[in-house]
XYZ file of N, CA and C in Angstrom:
561
model
N -15.197 23.774 77.346
C -14.874 22.063 78.162
C -15.986 21.301 77.615
N -17.432 21.801 78.029
C -18.583 21.397 78.138
C -18.913 20.809 76.615
N -18.498 21.575 75.622
C -18.400 20.831 74.000
C -17.677 19.752 74.107
N -16.547 19.929 74.791
C -15.826 18.551 74.705
C -16.484 17.265 75.242
N -17.019 17.408 76.244
C -17.245 16.356 77.340
C -18.794 16.012 76.722
N -19.237 16.893 75.903
C -20.657 16.495 74.939
C -20.357 15.587 73.793
N -19.269 15.615 73.510
C -18.512 14.528 72.267
C -18.554 13.138 72.913
N -18.438 12.820 73.945
C -18.426 11.489 74.733
C -16.994 11.448 75.759
N -16.605 9.993 75.881
C -15.494 10.368 76.660
C -14.195 10.308 75.805
N -13.227 11.146 76.609
C -11.909 11.346 76.115
C -10.889 10.193 76.154
N -10.654 9.600 74.844
C -9.572 8.731 75.058
C -8.149 9.018 75.183
N -7.983 10.296 74.284
C -6.850 10.517 73.696
C -6.350 11.817 74.267
N -5.183 12.169 74.558
C -4.689 13.456 74.460
C -3.627 13.578 73.582
N -3.685 14.365 72.589
C -2.625 14.496 71.628
C -1.991 15.892 71.287
N -0.448 15.572 71.473
C 0.173 16.774 71.050
C 1.039 16.564 69.916
N 0.826 17.625 68.843
C 1.602 17.337 67.876
C 2.498 18.572 67.414
N 2.357 19.699 68.325
C 3.290 20.935 68.235
C 4.014 20.940 69.239
N 5.353 21.318 68.806
C 6.480 21.405 70.136
C 5.997 22.767 71.101
N 5.445 23.812 70.378
C 5.567 25.004 71.081
C 4.256 24.867 71.732
N 3.545 24.044 71.985
C 2.308 23.924 72.642
C 2.529 22.877 73.457
N 1.598 22.846 74.635
C 1.338 21.930 75.510
C 1.442 22.558 77.030
N 1.356 23.870 77.192
C 1.307 24.398 78.648
C -0.128 23.776 79.416
N -1.243 23.310 78.446
C -2.276 23.047 79.181
C -2.272 21.430 79.342
N -1.120 20.599 78.954
C -0.995 19.332 79.272
C -1.588 18.876 80.394
N -1.166 19.303 81.429
C -1.262 18.901 82.859
C -2.700 19.014 82.979
N -3.367 20.430 82.815
C -4.758 20.449 83.130
C -5.642 19.503 82.529
N -5.495 19.454 80.860
C -6.363 17.993 80.377
C -6.162 16.615 81.169
N -4.751 16.383 81.380
C -4.163 15.210 81.735
C -4.991 14.618 83.019
N -5.212 15.862 83.892
C -5.855 15.757 85.363
C -7.390 15.967 85.116
N -7.897 16.805 84.186
C -9.579 16.449 83.782
C -9.942 15.330 83.379
N -9.105 14.367 82.542
C -9.206 13.508 81.951
C -7.960 12.322 82.219
N -8.110 11.749 83.388
C -7.201 10.786 83.768
C -7.150 9.568 82.962
N -8.169 8.993 82.309
C -8.286 7.798 81.872
C -7.710 7.871 80.288
N -7.496 9.138 79.651
C -7.228 9.483 78.457
C -5.803 8.812 78.115
N -5.215 8.569 77.145
C -3.594 8.068 77.115
C -3.256 9.502 76.283
N -2.021 9.630 76.702
C -1.384 11.226 76.349
C -0.097 10.520 75.210
N -0.330 11.422 74.226
C 0.631 11.175 73.118
C 1.463 12.285 72.475
N 2.627 12.285 72.367
C 3.542 12.954 71.802
C 4.487 12.938 70.598
N 5.423 13.594 70.146
C 6.189 13.122 69.315
C 7.522 13.385 69.925
N 8.349 12.406 69.599
C 9.664 11.840 70.164
C 10.592 13.237 69.942
N 11.324 13.732 70.881
C 11.976 15.027 71.097
C 11.038 16.125 71.630
N 10.052 15.977 71.989
C 9.357 16.846 72.497
C 9.843 17.266 74.258
N 9.898 18.679 74.476
C 10.098 18.578 75.915
C 8.657 18.662 76.675
N 8.683 17.376 77.454
C 7.735 17.036 78.531
C 8.406 17.680 80.087
N 7.810 18.280 80.936
C 8.231 18.631 82.097
C 8.305 17.020 82.855
N 9.581 16.825 83.596
C 10.055 15.903 84.365
C 8.957 15.232 85.230
N 8.130 16.279 85.753
C 7.222 15.937 86.744
C 5.458 15.688 86.364
N 5.409 15.560 85.035
C 4.464 14.796 84.271
C 3.849 13.653 84.833
N 3.024 13.452 85.045
C 2.525 11.993 85.819
C 1.913 11.331 84.710
N 1.753 11.713 83.436
C 1.116 10.564 82.625
C 2.250 9.691 82.059
N 1.777 8.605 81.481
C 2.473 7.941 80.683
C 2.867 8.397 79.195
N 3.991 8.757 78.675
C 3.770 9.294 77.284
C 4.123 8.051 76.378
N 2.955 8.247 75.184
C 3.238 7.516 74.351
C 3.940 8.141 72.954
N 4.925 7.774 72.530
C 5.636 8.646 71.755
C 4.945 7.892 70.108
N 4.392 8.767 69.088
C 4.091 8.722 68.074
C 5.360 8.367 66.912
N 4.644 7.196 66.302
C 5.551 6.805 65.063
C 4.646 6.406 63.773
N 5.150 6.163 63.077
C 4.498 5.870 61.845
C 3.502 4.649 61.889
N 3.894 3.745 62.797
C 3.041 2.554 63.248
C 2.386 2.517 64.485
N 2.509 3.714 65.142
C 2.097 3.728 66.585
C 1.111 5.099 66.756
N 0.101 5.265 66.644
C -0.602 6.418 66.374
C -1.650 6.277 67.412
N -2.618 7.345 67.738
C -3.612 7.415 68.962
C -5.062 6.873 68.032
N -5.087 6.947 66.661
C -6.107 6.767 65.932
C -5.918 5.323 64.797
N -6.657 4.591 65.021
C -6.643 3.458 63.966
C -6.653 4.292 62.412
N -5.885 3.758 61.553
C -5.742 3.988 60.195
C -5.485 5.466 59.967
N -4.664 6.065 60.827
C -4.051 7.478 60.858
C -2.691 7.296 60.445
N -2.152 8.582 59.881
C -0.936 8.652 59.295
C -0.516 9.973 59.813
N 0.743 9.761 60.133
C 1.816 11.035 60.711
C 2.885 11.501 59.647
N 2.361 12.916 59.390
C 3.545 13.483 58.667
C 4.488 14.356 59.555
N 5.600 14.386 59.568
C 6.609 15.154 60.331
C 7.297 16.038 59.495
N 7.083 17.345 59.589
C 7.769 18.132 59.226
C 9.197 18.068 59.003
N 9.848 18.468 57.946
C 11.329 18.079 57.686
C 12.264 19.293 58.352
N 13.430 18.748 58.759
C 14.599 19.656 59.207
C 13.969 20.794 59.850
N 13.214 20.220 60.788
C 13.037 21.468 62.097
C 13.513 21.430 63.153
N 14.122 22.137 63.917
C 14.906 21.993 65.405
C 14.040 21.618 66.402
N 12.828 21.443 66.449
C 11.725 21.161 67.121
C 10.780 20.080 66.366
N 10.284 19.162 66.876
C 9.207 18.126 66.370
C 7.968 19.048 66.132
N 7.223 18.246 64.937
C 6.092 19.185 64.831
C 5.510 18.213 63.334
N 3.860 17.849 63.606
C 3.628 16.850 62.708
C 2.022 16.997 62.257
N 1.540 16.345 61.343
C 0.396 16.560 61.023
C -0.223 14.895 60.745
N -1.597 14.898 61.576
C -1.957 13.766 61.660
C -3.166 13.955 60.415
N -3.315 12.436 59.840
C -4.073 12.765 58.916
C -5.081 11.520 59.647
N -6.530 11.647 59.631
C -7.120 10.849 60.343
C -8.564 10.177 59.517
N -8.452 9.185 59.138
C -9.717 8.368 58.240
C -11.007 8.630 58.897
N -11.667 9.875 59.235
C -12.811 9.857 59.421
C -13.214 10.434 58.519
N -14.648 10.050 58.212
C -15.165 10.877 56.969
C -14.804 11.044 55.527
N -14.356 12.173 55.189
C -13.692 12.523 54.051
C -12.032 12.253 54.418
N -11.677 12.380 55.619
C -10.291 12.635 56.085
C -10.449 13.879 56.869
N -9.378 14.078 57.971
C -9.553 14.924 58.999
C -7.754 15.264 59.039
N -7.324 16.557 58.452
C -5.936 16.856 59.134
C -5.813 17.723 59.973
N -5.125 17.143 60.954
C -4.984 18.011 62.204
C -3.865 18.371 62.120
N -3.615 19.790 62.484
C -2.320 20.507 62.397
C -2.044 21.418 63.700
N -1.035 21.695 63.703
C -1.090 22.980 64.843
C -0.516 24.253 64.256
N 1.043 24.529 64.479
C 1.491 25.536 64.178
C 1.476 25.762 62.517
N 1.748 24.462 62.077
C 2.263 24.598 60.296
C 1.284 25.127 59.520
N 0.177 24.462 59.376
C -1.043 24.756 58.794
C -2.104 25.468 59.332
N -2.495 26.758 59.250
C -3.535 27.427 59.945
C -4.637 28.160 58.844
N -5.402 28.233 59.873
C -6.703 28.650 59.200
C -7.366 29.960 59.563
N -6.700 31.093 59.665
C -7.234 32.273 60.356
C -7.794 33.184 59.313
N -8.783 34.100 59.669
C -9.454 34.816 59.198
C -9.719 36.317 59.757
N -9.778 37.355 59.229
C -9.385 38.678 59.914
C -11.206 39.055 60.360
N -11.185 39.410 61.465
C -12.740 39.936 62.245
C -13.523 38.643 62.614
N -12.674 37.226 62.796
C -13.614 36.135 63.091
C -14.023 36.712 64.512
N -14.887 35.798 65.126
C -15.748 36.127 66.143
C -14.808 36.517 67.611
N -13.926 35.516 67.282
C -12.889 35.300 68.716
C -11.753 36.306 68.581
N -11.683 37.262 67.390
C -10.832 38.097 67.189
C -10.994 39.747 67.401
N -10.276 40.598 68.197
C -10.392 41.981 68.117
C -9.863 42.558 66.849
N -10.313 43.689 66.857
C -9.991 44.447 65.225
C -8.597 44.882 65.170
N -7.792 45.134 66.428
C -6.707 45.301 66.760
C -5.667 43.970 66.357
N -6.361 42.737 66.630
C -5.534 41.417 66.344
C -5.557 41.114 65.079
N -7.323 41.248 64.456
C -7.158 41.218 63.216
C -6.128 41.929 62.139
N -5.933 43.404 62.378
C -4.936 43.833 61.692
C -3.276 43.437 61.735
N -3.257 43.102 63.409
C -1.957 42.568 63.323
C -1.975 40.992 62.731
N -2.800 40.285 62.834
C -2.735 38.912 61.950
C -2.623 39.258 60.345
N -3.161 40.363 59.885
C -3.079 40.616 58.432
C -1.796 41.073 58.156
N -1.237 41.874 58.747
C -0.174 42.479 58.596
C 1.245 41.424 58.977
N 1.255 40.437 59.668
C 1.963 39.302 59.953
C 1.984 38.334 58.927
N 0.907 38.460 58.296
C 0.995 37.079 57.300
C 0.328 35.819 57.896
N -0.966 36.005 58.538
C -1.319 34.916 59.261
C -2.747 34.752 58.811
N -3.461 35.346 58.072
C -4.582 35.452 57.483
C -4.634 34.075 56.280
N -5.565 33.622 56.139
C -5.869 32.481 54.845
C -6.066 31.180 55.500
N -6.928 30.527 54.523
C -7.403 29.217 54.705
C -6.315 28.251 54.453
N -5.757 27.672 55.306
C -4.866 26.720 55.010
C -3.145 27.222 54.982
N -2.695 28.321 55.265
C -1.272 29.237 55.008
C -0.825 28.359 56.098
N 0.742 28.595 55.585
C 1.581 27.689 56.684
C 2.274 29.024 57.489
N 1.964 28.422 58.551
C 2.389 29.546 59.801
C 3.445 30.205 59.654
N 3.392 31.590 59.457
C 4.710 32.658 59.540
C 5.456 32.500 61.018
N 4.929 32.396 61.896
C 6.041 31.827 63.247
C 6.835 30.687 62.891
N 5.826 29.584 62.066
C 6.817 28.229 62.077
C 7.892 28.509 60.928
N 7.355 29.493 60.016
C 8.651 29.782 58.932
C 10.114 30.398 59.580
N 9.489 31.411 60.394
C 10.517 32.149 61.045
C 11.456 31.272 61.810
N 10.849 30.563 62.799
C 11.276 30.144 64.002
C 12.034 28.583 63.770
N 11.352 27.882 62.676
C 11.714 26.543 62.663
C 12.611 26.542 61.354
N 12.662 27.554 60.447
C 13.359 27.541 59.475
C 14.554 28.412 59.122
N 13.756 29.777 59.218
C 14.555 30.811 58.669
C 15.969 31.357 59.495
N 15.453 31.368 61.062
C 15.962 31.929 61.810
C 17.492 30.768 62.017
N 17.050 29.526 61.677
C 18.341 28.815 61.510
C 19.054 28.550 60.016
N 19.018 29.634 59.372
C 19.614 29.415 58.062
C 18.926 28.588 57.252
N 17.752 28.200 57.198
C 17.232 27.332 56.321
C 16.108 27.970 55.328
N 16.092 27.605 54.039
C 15.244 28.052 53.013
C 13.756 27.263 53.033
N 12.821 27.836 53.642
C 11.423 26.960 53.700
C 11.037 26.770 51.924
N 11.202 27.677 51.196
C 10.759 27.794 49.893
C 11.785 26.418 49.208
N 12.626 26.021 49.594
C 13.238 24.807 49.082
C 12.806 23.566 49.759
N 12.631 23.517 51.113
C 12.687 22.459 52.082
C 11.137 21.758 51.792
N 10.120 22.929 52.053
C 8.590 22.549 52.320
C 7.816 22.225 51.164
N 8.194 22.491 49.787
C 7.465 22.018 48.682
C 7.141 20.715 48.557
N 8.091 19.699 48.790
C 7.797 18.320 48.696
C 7.096 17.586 49.765
N 7.304 17.862 50.639
C 6.359 17.818 52.098
C 4.999 18.210 51.856
N 5.030 19.479 51.233
C 3.977 20.288 51.194
C 2.649 19.223 50.050
N 3.368 19.226 48.919
C 2.628 18.360 47.969
C 2.457 17.080 48.683
N 3.232 16.230 49.404
C 2.618 14.841 49.901
C 1.376 15.446 50.663
N 1.549 16.062 51.718
C 0.585 16.444 52.504
C -0.949 16.651 51.806
N -0.889 17.566 50.486
C -2.117 17.717 49.801
C -2.208 16.440 48.962
N -1.624 15.481 49.095
C -1.862 14.363 48.327
C -2.420 13.259 48.920
N -2.627 13.435 50.430
C -3.192 12.818 51.433
C -4.655 12.706 51.138
N -5.462 11.674 52.074
C -6.980 11.779 51.456
C -7.275 12.080 53.151
N -7.960 13.552 52.602
C -8.571 14.480 53.815
C -9.418 15.406 53.014
N -10.265 16.097 53.504
C -11.149 17.062 53.170
C -11.544 18.406 54.273
N -11.298 18.176 55.520
C -11.548 18.613 56.500
C -10.295 19.047 57.363
N -10.044 20.258 57.584
C -8.722 21.052 58.131
C -9.519 21.481 59.512
N -8.662 20.644 60.524
C -8.949 20.724 61.819
C -7.487 21.468 62.477
N -7.322 22.825 62.348
C -6.158 23.302 62.805
C -6.183 23.634 64.236
N -4.756 23.940 64.846
C -4.921 24.480 66.250
C -4.699 25.474 66.041
N -4.945 26.499 65.408
C -4.999 27.813 65.123
C -6.269 28.012 64.132
N -7.686 28.341 64.592
C -8.903 28.743 64.275
C -9.931 27.871 64.489
N -10.918 27.920 63.511
C -12.019 27.144 63.375
C -11.340 25.854 62.336
N -11.908 24.785 62.454
C -12.076 23.928 61.557
C -12.768 24.267 59.980
N -12.214 23.825 59.247
C -12.973 24.340 57.856
C -13.135 22.702 57.214
N -14.371 22.691 56.499
C -14.876 21.777 55.520
C -14.570 21.865 54.419
N -14.624 21.042 53.265
C -14.417 20.919 52.205
C -13.015 22.045 51.847
N -12.019 21.611 52.826
C -10.775 22.533 52.921
C -9.711 22.362 51.767
N -9.850 21.328 51.427
C -8.167 20.751 50.587
C -8.239 22.144 49.413
N -9.405 22.517 48.776
C -8.937 22.915 47.577
C -8.802 24.378 48.001
N -9.127 24.819 48.799
C -8.775 26.366 49.491
C -7.231 26.255 49.976
N -6.796 24.924 50.753
C -5.727 24.831 51.331
C -4.497 24.957 50.311
N -4.875 24.199 49.314
C -4.063 23.718 48.107
C -3.945 25.042 47.403
N -4.669 26.227 47.325
C -4.547 27.385 46.347
C -3.712 28.421 47.109
N -4.138 28.025 48.761
C -3.274 29.007 49.677
C -1.488 28.533 49.625
N -1.368 27.267 49.747
C -0.016 26.792 49.883
C 0.773 26.780 48.777
N 0.185 26.521 47.277
C 0.790 27.126 46.235
C 1.046 28.308 45.789
N 0.311 29.167 46.482
C 0.708 30.572 45.956
C 1.551 31.202 47.258
N 1.390 30.756 48.251
C 2.509 31.042 49.296
C 3.937 30.327 49.180
N 4.145 28.992 48.413
C 5.190 28.325 48.139
C 5.341 28.249 46.505
N 4.598 28.621 45.650
C 4.780 28.837 44.042
C 5.629 27.343 43.678
N 4.598 26.515 43.938
C 4.996 25.288 43.362
C 3.569 24.632 43.016
N 3.877 23.425 41.897
C 2.440 22.875 41.400
C 2.420 21.577 41.643
N 1.393 20.781 41.597
C 0.919 19.692 42.064
C 1.352 18.888 40.781
N 2.166 17.764 40.605
C 2.329 16.911 39.196
C 1.505 16.299 39.305
């Protein structure tokens, strides 16, 4: 929290993943002047006291940003492309950047992550593949490549994932990971 506070005034609390948000109450109380943003269709507790700004392509928390919504999911998940520096891709569960033996990860968790397919720079999260697609009878190998191509064509080179650390000069590594994971080529 001290690191966040050192950056300056918090103006926005942004939720782009449906499977997260349990700490929204905490952050909304800590930063009472910040605007709260979510995706239409996300479950927000009835007693949540902040006004909810629902993101659309034309209404986003950052000027010049772009919102990409994952296709055909039973719950909303988005990626924000923010035009800061070389461009920042802000992700949640969809695109992750996990490494074995990261400073915050135990040996046991590192092994679990490797066995579960969670390790890689810009890997599409196995949980999202299973719970947003496969368990609903949908084939992510058919649904996701056009979306991922669009994502990779956007102007960004810093990946700021909800899981793990930000990755600079990321587009090439993310491109390689996703094209291997989904067996597609950019035209």
